[in-house]
Amino acid sequence: TQCIQAVNGVYQTLYSIYSSPDYWRMVDLGTDVAYSKDVNSAVQNYEFGSGNTGTGSLWLNAYEGIKNANLVISRVSLAEIDDAIKERILSEAKFLRALYYFNLSNTFGGVPLWTQEIDIDAVSSIGRSSLEEVRAQIIQDLTDAEMGLPVSYPSTDIGRVTKGAA
């Protein structure tokens, strides 16, 4: 039960990202889907920097999800629980970590990449990885996740990631 609650916490960050108007402003304003005369051209041209409104919330929220996914992967791997449930939880966490890195890399290109549980004080010293390295990790996480995810869930677990999503 605690392991499932832990992976549920990794899902929670999705709400923080996708419910944010800043996220949708960043994603849509450079396309023909949306336009705003009140937004500077840097956002509309996908030239994001630390001074652009909203970029910080995506960065912080995505890394919150990555930190939590790494924690789940690290700790649940050692848990003495049913192997099938363990594999599913680890697969969900890897899928979500891949999704958070996908959002970050689509917006910022190469970003700091870490896949282990680490001391929070060490995070600020991690340099950016190349876009290719980040995308390779995304593919690895999704490949690993696909192996342990079910095709579907009972109605009590609707909304969890599935093999098809991976």
mmCIF file of C-alpha atoms in Angstrom:
data_model
loop_
_atom_site.group_PDB
_atom_site.id
_atom_site.type_symbol
_atom_site.label_atom_id
_atom_site.label_comp_id
_atom_site.label_asym_id
_atom_site.label_seq_id
_atom_site.Cartn_x
_atom_site.Cartn_y
_atom_site.Cartn_z
ATOM 1 C CA THR A 1 0.000 0.000 0.000
ATOM 2 C CA GLN A 2 2.808 2.432 0.859
ATOM 3 C CA CYS A 3 4.616 1.702 -2.400
ATOM 4 C CA ILE A 4 1.453 2.402 -4.401
ATOM 5 C CA GLN A 5 0.929 5.620 -2.449
ATOM 6 C CA ALA A 6 4.503 6.611 -3.286
ATOM 7 C CA VAL A 7 3.995 6.198 -7.036
ATOM 8 C CA ASN A 8 0.691 8.073 -6.735
ATOM 9 C CA GLY A 9 2.777 11.003 -5.539
ATOM 10 C CA VAL A 10 4.760 10.872 -8.781
ATOM 11 C CA TYR A 11 1.486 11.191 -10.700
ATOM 12 C CA GLN A 12 0.483 14.219 -8.604
ATOM 13 C CA THR A 13 3.079 16.397 -10.312
ATOM 14 C CA LEU A 14 1.225 15.954 -13.611
ATOM 15 C CA TYR A 15 -1.523 18.167 -12.236
ATOM 16 C CA SER A 16 0.975 20.841 -11.232
ATOM 17 C CA ILE A 17 2.302 20.974 -14.794
ATOM 18 C CA TYR A 18 -0.752 20.471 -16.981
ATOM 19 C CA SER A 19 -3.137 22.638 -14.959
ATOM 20 C CA SER A 20 -0.782 25.608 -15.163
ATOM 21 C CA PRO A 21 -1.694 28.365 -17.643
ATOM 22 C CA ASP A 22 2.050 29.046 -17.859
ATOM 23 C CA TYR A 23 2.648 25.590 -19.331
ATOM 24 C CA TRP A 24 0.015 26.007 -22.018
ATOM 25 C CA ARG A 25 1.241 29.515 -22.769
ATOM 26 C CA MET A 26 4.734 28.134 -23.311
ATOM 27 C CA VAL A 27 3.538 25.239 -25.452
ATOM 28 C CA ASP A 28 0.890 26.976 -27.570
ATOM 29 C CA LEU A 29 2.053 30.540 -28.147
ATOM 30 C CA GLY A 30 4.670 29.578 -30.708
ATOM 31 C CA THR A 31 2.078 27.771 -32.834
ATOM 32 C CA ASP A 32 -0.943 28.850 -34.822
ATOM 33 C CA VAL A 33 -3.148 27.455 -32.036
ATOM 34 C CA ALA A 34 -2.838 30.592 -29.917
ATOM 35 C CA TYR A 35 -1.681 34.180 -30.085
ATOM 36 C CA SER A 36 -1.387 36.903 -27.512
ATOM 37 C CA LYS A 37 -0.385 40.483 -28.171
ATOM 38 C CA ASP A 38 0.493 40.729 -24.470
ATOM 39 C CA VAL A 39 3.305 38.162 -24.581
ATOM 40 C CA ASN A 40 6.815 39.039 -25.660
ATOM 41 C CA SER A 41 8.157 37.578 -28.889
ATOM 42 C CA ALA A 42 10.693 35.410 -27.063
ATOM 43 C CA VAL A 43 7.906 33.141 -25.808
ATOM 44 C CA GLN A 44 6.176 33.094 -29.192
ATOM 45 C CA ASN A 45 9.503 32.111 -30.814
ATOM 46 C CA TYR A 46 10.292 29.441 -28.188
ATOM 47 C CA GLU A 47 13.311 31.408 -26.992
ATOM 48 C CA PHE A 48 12.871 30.709 -23.317
ATOM 49 C CA GLY A 49 15.059 32.094 -20.612
ATOM 50 C CA SER A 50 14.889 32.419 -16.873
ATOM 51 C CA GLY A 51 13.182 35.806 -17.242
ATOM 52 C CA ASN A 52 10.200 34.486 -19.217
ATOM 53 C CA THR A 53 6.995 34.091 -17.263
ATOM 54 C CA GLY A 54 6.172 30.481 -16.501
ATOM 55 C CA THR A 55 9.382 28.774 -17.519
ATOM 56 C CA GLY A 56 10.429 28.341 -13.913
ATOM 57 C CA SER A 57 7.244 26.544 -12.917
ATOM 58 C CA LEU A 58 7.657 23.895 -15.634
ATOM 59 C CA TRP A 59 11.302 23.400 -14.668
ATOM 60 C CA LEU A 60 10.587 23.140 -10.940
ATOM 61 C CA ASN A 61 7.506 20.952 -11.269
ATOM 62 C CA ALA A 62 9.111 18.557 -13.762
ATOM 63 C CA TYR A 63 12.154 18.136 -11.544
ATOM 64 C CA GLU A 64 9.882 17.601 -8.545
ATOM 65 C CA GLY A 65 8.317 14.707 -10.472
ATOM 66 C CA ILE A 66 11.731 13.369 -11.510
ATOM 67 C CA LYS A 67 13.003 13.544 -7.929
ATOM 68 C CA ASN A 68 9.941 11.641 -6.727
ATOM 69 C CA ALA A 69 10.202 9.069 -9.533
ATOM 70 C CA ASN A 70 13.871 8.457 -8.679
ATOM 71 C CA LEU A 71 12.943 8.057 -5.026
ATOM 72 C CA VAL A 72 10.223 5.517 -5.859
ATOM 73 C CA ILE A 73 12.519 3.581 -8.201
ATOM 74 C CA SER A 74 15.291 3.498 -5.623
ATOM 75 C CA ARG A 75 13.175 2.567 -2.610
ATOM 76 C CA VAL A 76 10.560 0.277 -4.175
ATOM 77 C CA SER A 77 13.344 -1.738 -5.810
ATOM 78 C CA LEU A 78 14.360 -2.771 -2.287
ATOM 79 C CA ALA A 79 10.842 -3.303 -0.919
ATOM 80 C CA GLU A 80 9.740 -6.774 0.087
ATOM 81 C CA ILE A 81 6.478 -6.807 -1.838
ATOM 82 C CA ASP A 82 4.848 -8.965 -4.507
ATOM 83 C CA ASP A 83 7.140 -9.002 -7.583
ATOM 84 C CA ALA A 84 4.315 -8.269 -10.044
ATOM 85 C CA ILE A 85 3.200 -5.188 -8.090
ATOM 86 C CA LYS A 86 6.821 -4.083 -7.674
ATOM 87 C CA GLU A 87 7.440 -4.343 -11.419
ATOM 88 C CA ARG A 88 4.278 -2.375 -12.193
ATOM 89 C CA ILE A 89 5.135 0.409 -9.725
ATOM 90 C CA LEU A 90 8.696 0.690 -11.051
ATOM 91 C CA SER A 91 7.355 0.783 -14.609
ATOM 92 C CA GLU A 92 4.882 3.534 -13.765
ATOM 93 C CA ALA A 93 7.643 5.590 -12.139
ATOM 94 C CA LYS A 94 9.950 5.134 -15.150
ATOM 95 C CA PHE A 95 7.185 6.128 -17.554
ATOM 96 C CA LEU A 96 6.450 9.264 -15.550
ATOM 97 C CA ARG A 97 10.134 10.167 -15.296
ATOM 98 C CA ALA A 98 10.361 9.824 -19.087
ATOM 99 C CA LEU A 99 7.321 12.069 -19.529
ATOM 100 C CA TYR A 100 8.798 14.758 -17.273
ATOM 101 C CA TYR A 101 12.084 14.649 -19.184
ATOM 102 C CA PHE A 102 10.149 14.751 -22.476
ATOM 103 C CA ASN A 103 8.429 17.979 -21.416
ATOM 104 C CA LEU A 104 11.696 19.496 -20.238
ATOM 105 C CA SER A 105 13.691 18.521 -23.315
ATOM 106 C CA ASN A 106 10.995 19.724 -25.720
ATOM 107 C CA THR A 107 11.089 23.117 -24.060
ATOM 108 C CA PHE A 108 14.715 23.552 -23.011
ATOM 109 C CA GLY A 109 16.733 21.066 -25.106
ATOM 110 C CA GLY A 110 19.510 19.448 -23.093
ATOM 111 C CA VAL A 111 18.765 19.540 -19.370
ATOM 112 C CA PRO A 112 20.396 18.144 -16.220
ATOM 113 C CA LEU A 113 19.849 14.393 -16.265
ATOM 114 C CA TRP A 114 19.820 12.280 -13.163
ATOM 115 C CA THR A 115 18.270 8.896 -12.607
ATOM 116 C CA GLN A 116 19.332 8.065 -9.071
ATOM 117 C CA GLU A 117 18.134 9.185 -5.689
ATOM 118 C CA ILE A 118 20.608 11.919 -4.770
ATOM 119 C CA ASP A 119 21.182 14.445 -2.046
ATOM 120 C CA ILE A 120 19.133 17.542 -2.857
ATOM 121 C CA ASP A 121 22.184 19.731 -2.182
ATOM 122 C CA ALA A 122 24.030 17.989 -5.023
ATOM 123 C CA VAL A 123 21.323 18.714 -7.594
ATOM 124 C CA SER A 124 22.455 22.279 -8.246
ATOM 125 C CA SER A 125 25.913 21.070 -9.261
ATOM 126 C CA ILE A 126 24.688 18.747 -12.017
ATOM 127 C CA GLY A 127 25.438 20.167 -15.462
ATOM 128 C CA ARG A 128 23.227 19.919 -18.508
ATOM 129 C CA SER A 129 23.292 16.723 -20.502
ATOM 130 C CA SER A 130 22.984 16.824 -24.268
ATOM 131 C CA LEU A 131 19.559 16.519 -25.861
ATOM 132 C CA GLU A 132 20.672 13.178 -27.302
ATOM 133 C CA GLU A 133 21.540 11.841 -23.827
ATOM 134 C CA VAL A 134 18.213 12.980 -22.410
ATOM 135 C CA ARG A 135 16.275 11.433 -25.296
ATOM 136 C CA ALA A 136 18.229 8.173 -24.951
ATOM 137 C CA GLN A 137 17.212 8.021 -21.270
ATOM 138 C CA ILE A 138 13.590 8.715 -22.212
ATOM 139 C CA ILE A 139 13.642 5.827 -24.685
ATOM 140 C CA GLN A 140 15.303 3.534 -22.130
ATOM 141 C CA ASP A 141 12.739 4.408 -19.450
ATOM 142 C CA LEU A 142 9.827 3.858 -21.833
ATOM 143 C CA THR A 143 11.287 0.559 -23.063
ATOM 144 C CA ASP A 144 11.722 -0.623 -19.463
ATOM 145 C CA ALA A 145 8.249 0.622 -18.523
ATOM 146 C CA GLU A 146 6.552 -1.140 -21.409
ATOM 147 C CA MET A 147 7.746 -4.505 -20.106
ATOM 148 C CA GLY A 148 6.102 -4.094 -16.690
ATOM 149 C CA LEU A 149 2.918 -2.219 -17.492
ATOM 150 C CA PRO A 150 -0.445 -3.898 -18.037
ATOM 151 C CA VAL A 151 -2.558 -3.423 -21.151
ATOM 152 C CA SER A 152 -5.385 -2.085 -18.983
ATOM 153 C CA TYR A 153 -6.476 -1.652 -15.379
ATOM 154 C CA PRO A 154 -9.671 -2.365 -13.483
ATOM 155 C CA SER A 155 -12.001 0.606 -13.085
ATOM 156 C CA THR A 156 -10.522 1.377 -9.655
ATOM 157 C CA ASP A 157 -7.183 2.284 -11.303
ATOM 158 C CA ILE A 158 -8.279 4.184 -14.411
ATOM 159 C CA GLY A 159 -5.768 6.862 -15.329
ATOM 160 C CA ARG A 160 -2.604 4.906 -14.610
ATOM 161 C CA VAL A 161 -0.133 4.489 -17.446
ATOM 162 C CA THR A 162 -0.450 1.401 -19.606
ATOM 163 C CA LYS A 163 1.708 -0.626 -21.949
ATOM 164 C CA GLY A 164 0.120 1.204 -24.895
ATOM 165 C CA ALA A 165 1.088 4.590 -23.487
ATOM 166 C CA ALA A 166 4.706 3.481 -23.128
#
